[in-house]
C-alpha positions as MATLAB code, in Angstrom:
seq = 'XXXXXXXXXXXXXXXXXXXXXXXXXXXXXXXXXXXXXXXXXXXXXXXXXXXXXXXXXXXXXXXXXXXXXXXXXXXXXXXXXXXXXXXXXXXXXXXXXXXXXXXXXXXXXXXXXXXXXXXXXXXXXXXXXXXXXXXXXXXXXXXXXXXXXXXXXXXXXXXXXXXXXXXXXXXXXXXXXXXXXXXXXXXXXXXXXXXXXXXXXXXXXXXXXXXXXXXXXXXXXXXXXXXXXXXXXXXXXXXXXXXXXXXXXXXXXXXXXXXXXXXXXXXXXXXXXXXXXXXXXXX';
ca = [
     -23.387  -13.040   22.479;
     -23.643  -10.728   19.522;
     -22.335  -12.298   16.354;
     -18.960  -10.945   15.319;
     -19.160   -8.910   12.164;
     -16.755   -7.891    9.437;
     -16.396   -4.332   10.702;
     -15.160   -5.002   14.225;
     -11.829   -3.341   15.028;
      -8.888   -5.264   13.585;
      -5.655   -5.030   15.532;
      -3.819   -7.968   14.001;
      -3.081   -9.711   10.717;
      -2.894  -13.462   10.300;
       0.272  -14.230    8.334;
       0.254  -17.997    7.790;
      -0.893  -18.581   11.342;
       1.311  -15.904   12.917;
      -0.574  -12.940   14.348;
       1.030   -9.570   13.565;
       0.109   -6.930   16.141;
      -1.293   -3.723   14.649;
      -2.382   -2.112   17.916;
       0.402    0.434   17.355;
       1.323    1.912   13.931;
       3.782    0.057   11.720;
       6.063    1.043    8.845;
       6.180   -0.557    5.400;
       9.380   -0.114    3.407;
       9.093    0.248   -0.375;
      11.174   -1.975   -2.663;
      10.665   -1.159   -6.338;
      11.928   -3.757   -8.794;
      11.278   -1.336  -11.637;
      13.375    0.827  -13.971;
      10.898    3.717  -14.046;
       9.480    4.412  -10.567;
       8.866    8.132  -10.045;
      11.515    8.412   -7.314;
      14.709    7.319   -9.035;
      16.568    6.374   -5.844;
      13.958    3.689   -5.170;
      14.644    1.779   -8.385;
      16.252   -1.582   -7.693;
      18.188   -3.220  -10.501;
      19.424   -6.541   -9.100;
      18.791   -9.194   -6.479;
      21.910   -8.134   -4.584;
      20.632   -4.559   -4.450;
      17.238   -5.830   -3.298;
      18.901   -7.798   -0.500;
      20.852   -4.737    0.613;
      17.834   -2.416    0.592;
      15.675   -4.959    2.397;
      18.263   -5.425    5.114;
      18.446   -1.645    5.554;
      14.642   -1.329    5.787;
      14.413   -4.120    8.348;
      17.319   -2.791   10.412;
      15.679    0.634   10.504;
      12.449   -0.828   11.849;
      10.181   -1.808    8.950;
       7.548   -4.412    9.821;
       6.631   -4.995    6.175;
       8.529   -4.833    2.878;
       6.330   -3.946   -0.109;
       7.770   -5.283   -3.370;
       6.553   -3.945   -6.686;
       7.455   -4.911  -10.250;
       5.025   -2.615  -12.063;
       5.460    1.138  -11.834;
       2.166    2.803  -10.931;
       3.369    6.386  -11.260;
       1.124    8.648  -13.367;
       1.602    7.820  -17.037;
       3.690    4.738  -16.313;
       4.473    2.320  -19.133;
       2.360   -0.822  -19.143;
       4.251   -4.131  -18.959;
       3.042   -7.667  -19.524;
       1.983  -10.064  -16.798;
       4.867  -12.365  -17.745;
       7.428   -9.578  -17.400;
       6.040   -8.577  -14.016;
       6.299  -12.184  -12.790;
       9.824  -12.504  -14.183;
      10.862   -9.364  -12.298;
       9.311  -10.378   -9.000;
       9.536  -14.135   -8.418;
      13.359  -14.435   -8.289;
      13.550  -11.448   -5.933;
      10.815  -12.723   -3.633;
      12.379  -16.177   -3.523;
      15.800  -14.773   -2.648;
      14.466  -12.356   -0.029;
      12.268  -14.917    1.702;
      15.263  -17.241    1.940;
      17.614  -14.532    3.210;
      15.084  -13.015    5.647;
      12.775  -15.864    6.717;
      11.217  -13.836    9.547;
      10.400  -10.812    7.381;
       6.909  -10.076    6.039;
       6.675   -9.317    2.332;
       3.734   -7.778    0.516;
       3.401   -7.737   -3.254;
       2.266   -4.555   -4.961;
       0.294   -5.901   -7.928;
      -3.182   -5.697   -9.462;
      -2.835   -9.038  -11.308;
      -4.120  -12.279   -9.813;
      -1.542  -14.514  -11.507;
       1.280  -12.284  -10.261;
      -0.177  -12.358   -6.772;
      -0.424  -16.145   -6.787;
       3.067  -16.692   -8.225;
       4.720  -14.412   -5.689;
       2.788  -15.791   -2.712;
       3.925  -19.268   -3.749;
       7.483  -17.898   -3.988;
       7.383  -16.708   -0.363;
       5.416  -13.447   -0.110;
       2.644  -13.038    2.462;
       0.316  -10.138    1.562;
      -1.250   -8.739   -1.619;
      -1.297   -4.955   -2.049;
      -3.694   -4.167   -4.907;
      -3.904   -0.567   -6.122;
      -6.971   -1.473   -8.197;
      -8.945   -3.410   -5.552;
      -9.833   -6.067   -8.109;
     -10.991   -3.619  -10.794;
      -8.143   -4.480  -13.181;
      -8.355   -8.259  -12.754;
     -11.688   -9.940  -12.074;
      -9.895  -13.003  -10.656;
      -8.078  -11.108   -7.908;
     -10.720  -11.394   -5.183;
     -11.203  -15.120   -5.807;
      -7.436  -15.653   -5.759;
      -6.932  -13.815   -2.488;
      -9.850  -15.705   -0.926;
      -8.518  -19.049   -2.093;
      -4.992  -18.375   -0.849;
      -6.255  -16.856    2.432;
      -3.696  -14.055    2.583;
      -4.139  -10.520    3.903;
      -5.276   -8.095    1.218;
      -4.762   -4.354    0.888;
      -7.387   -2.491   -1.120;
      -6.860    1.026   -2.429;
      -9.063    3.583   -4.109;
      -7.908    4.677   -7.561;
      -9.868    6.543  -10.204;
      -8.805    5.275  -13.637;
      -5.530    3.470  -14.293;
      -1.887    4.493  -13.787;
      -1.813    5.460  -17.461;
      -4.709    7.959  -17.256;
      -5.551    8.540  -13.579;
      -4.185   12.085  -13.404;
      -5.599   13.401  -16.658;
      -8.745   14.956  -15.168;
      -9.903   13.368  -11.900;
     -13.383   14.571  -10.913;
     -15.549   13.751   -7.876;
     -18.939   14.857   -6.586;
     -17.495   14.582   -3.076;
     -14.083   12.949   -2.889;
     -14.448   11.675    0.687;
     -17.921   10.197    0.200;
     -16.970    8.722   -3.166;
     -13.888    6.990   -1.746;
     -15.727    5.736    1.349;
     -18.555    4.381   -0.821;
     -16.089    2.636   -3.144;
     -14.250    0.963   -0.271;
     -17.493   -0.082    1.417;
     -18.677   -1.878   -1.724;
     -15.337   -3.672   -2.092;
     -15.377   -4.744    1.555;
     -18.869   -6.203    1.178;
     -17.685   -8.368   -1.725;
     -14.628   -9.504    0.224;
     -16.768  -10.356    3.240;
     -18.939  -12.579    1.040;
     -15.795  -14.420   -0.086;
     -14.604  -14.850    3.520;
     -11.494  -12.688    3.139;
     -10.830  -11.895    6.786;
      -7.683   -9.745    6.872;
      -8.155   -6.508    4.938;
      -6.254   -3.210    5.061;
      -7.701   -0.081    3.434;
      -5.790    2.646    1.594;
      -7.499    5.936    0.551;
      -5.150    6.112   -2.446;
      -3.387    9.432   -2.042;
      -2.063   10.505   -5.439;
      -4.055    7.944   -7.427;
      -6.637    9.664   -9.601;
      -6.831   12.731   -7.399;
      -5.800   16.359   -7.702;
      -3.610   17.945   -5.049;
      -6.751   19.545   -3.590;
      -8.489   16.153   -3.483;
      -5.526   14.647   -1.644;
      -5.497   17.286    1.065;
      -9.269   17.158    1.427;
      -8.995   13.417    2.089;
      -6.155   13.895    4.550;
      -8.057   16.634    6.361;
     -11.010   14.271    6.869;
      -9.073   11.040    7.255;
     -10.702   10.186   10.574;
     -13.771    9.219    8.544;
     -12.058    6.030    7.365;
     -12.094    4.710   10.916;
     -15.759    3.870   10.293;
     -14.534    0.608    8.753;
     -12.710   -0.444   11.931;
      -9.873   -1.771    9.765;
      -6.180   -0.882    9.573;
      -5.577    2.195    7.412;
      -2.488    2.388    5.207;
      -1.276    5.716    3.830;
       1.292    6.361    1.140;
       2.502    9.936    0.797;
       6.171    9.178    0.406;
       7.848   11.809   -1.788;
       4.711   12.211   -3.933;
       3.662   15.131   -6.071;
       1.127   16.310   -3.486;
       4.209   17.263   -1.450;
       6.837   18.443   -3.886;
       4.468   20.147   -6.330;
       2.890   22.058   -3.454;
       6.327   23.133   -2.212;
       7.793   23.773   -5.656;
      10.581   21.235   -5.168;
      11.286   17.665   -6.359;
      10.817   14.090   -5.140;
      14.434   13.887   -3.839;
      13.718   16.988   -1.725;
      10.385   15.735   -0.326;
      11.508   13.776    2.744;
      10.686   16.520    5.236;
       7.246   17.014    3.705;
       6.677   13.260    3.812;
       7.412   13.242    7.550;
       4.982   16.118    8.104;
       2.119   14.352    6.323;
       2.931   11.023    7.977;
       2.722   12.736   11.363;
      -0.671   14.258   10.555;
      -1.957   10.919    9.264;
      -0.839    9.096   12.413;
      -2.791   11.583   14.496;
      -5.842   10.888   12.334;
      -5.714    7.109   12.693;
      -3.201    5.761   10.165;
      -1.980    2.304   11.132;
       0.648    1.673    8.435;
       2.993    4.164    6.773;
       4.226    3.049    3.339;
       7.526    4.853    2.739;
      10.819    4.984    0.915;
      12.590    6.221    4.074;
      11.963    3.836    6.962;
      14.122    5.436    9.658;
      12.318    8.771    9.462;
       8.877    7.125    9.429;
       9.721    5.037   12.483;
      10.762    8.257   14.231;
       7.353    9.782   13.366;
       5.616    6.764   14.905;
       7.711    6.959   18.080;
       7.216   10.677   18.571;
       3.481   10.645   17.906;
       3.258    7.665   20.234;
       4.576    9.819   23.039;
       1.343   11.811   22.896;
      -0.542    8.746   24.133;
];
């Protein structure tokens, strides 16, 4: 029998011994524990508000809740590791107690934040920097044996949109992800999700070039997460604003599903679930 390799198709995630089926696309609801996220309606100011939003996401069909305490919008203010932990741990603890069957991912690029929140009840690490902003992240994820989401980003949230340049954006992103996956394989990290990083160190043209060729990411045989929700690639193209970008988000989510997306990361769960159901009718 041929030896199994790291790039075989993955249709499940191991969450503390429970297998989560990814053979059909899933929706991830965004929960921002930040005062400065780019979409103001997503900002969550208290544990009670976090409980309410989480319940709404789950009721509307979210499989995952992605909790972030550090705003990664272009030009976002940097905060300390301690402040990020202080924002996240009480929320994660409360949510995991209130919703013991729910699956929580933590949107962080810091290993200590990842470890503290996993110990508080979270299940997955969603790292926008793929270990580039904390050299201990890969080792931490490997040691804790939790699923890990890696994303391509050029630069940091503070400078990523100043002048992003690529020789070939698709090849550069694929090459970057391939190198990260090789390092994770060597550390025996078995459950990995890839994210092309729409809006992170990319011009609007770069974003649409990636979306147009998104089938290429299926070469990795891993779940593909996309995050277009209410981003500038939508509202700047249409000459509107983030609050007016729900329809555009649904359009891009639909296209991405047809090109192999397995997880939609969104502010608006109900509409994303509807995209999944309708595209699913195509077979």
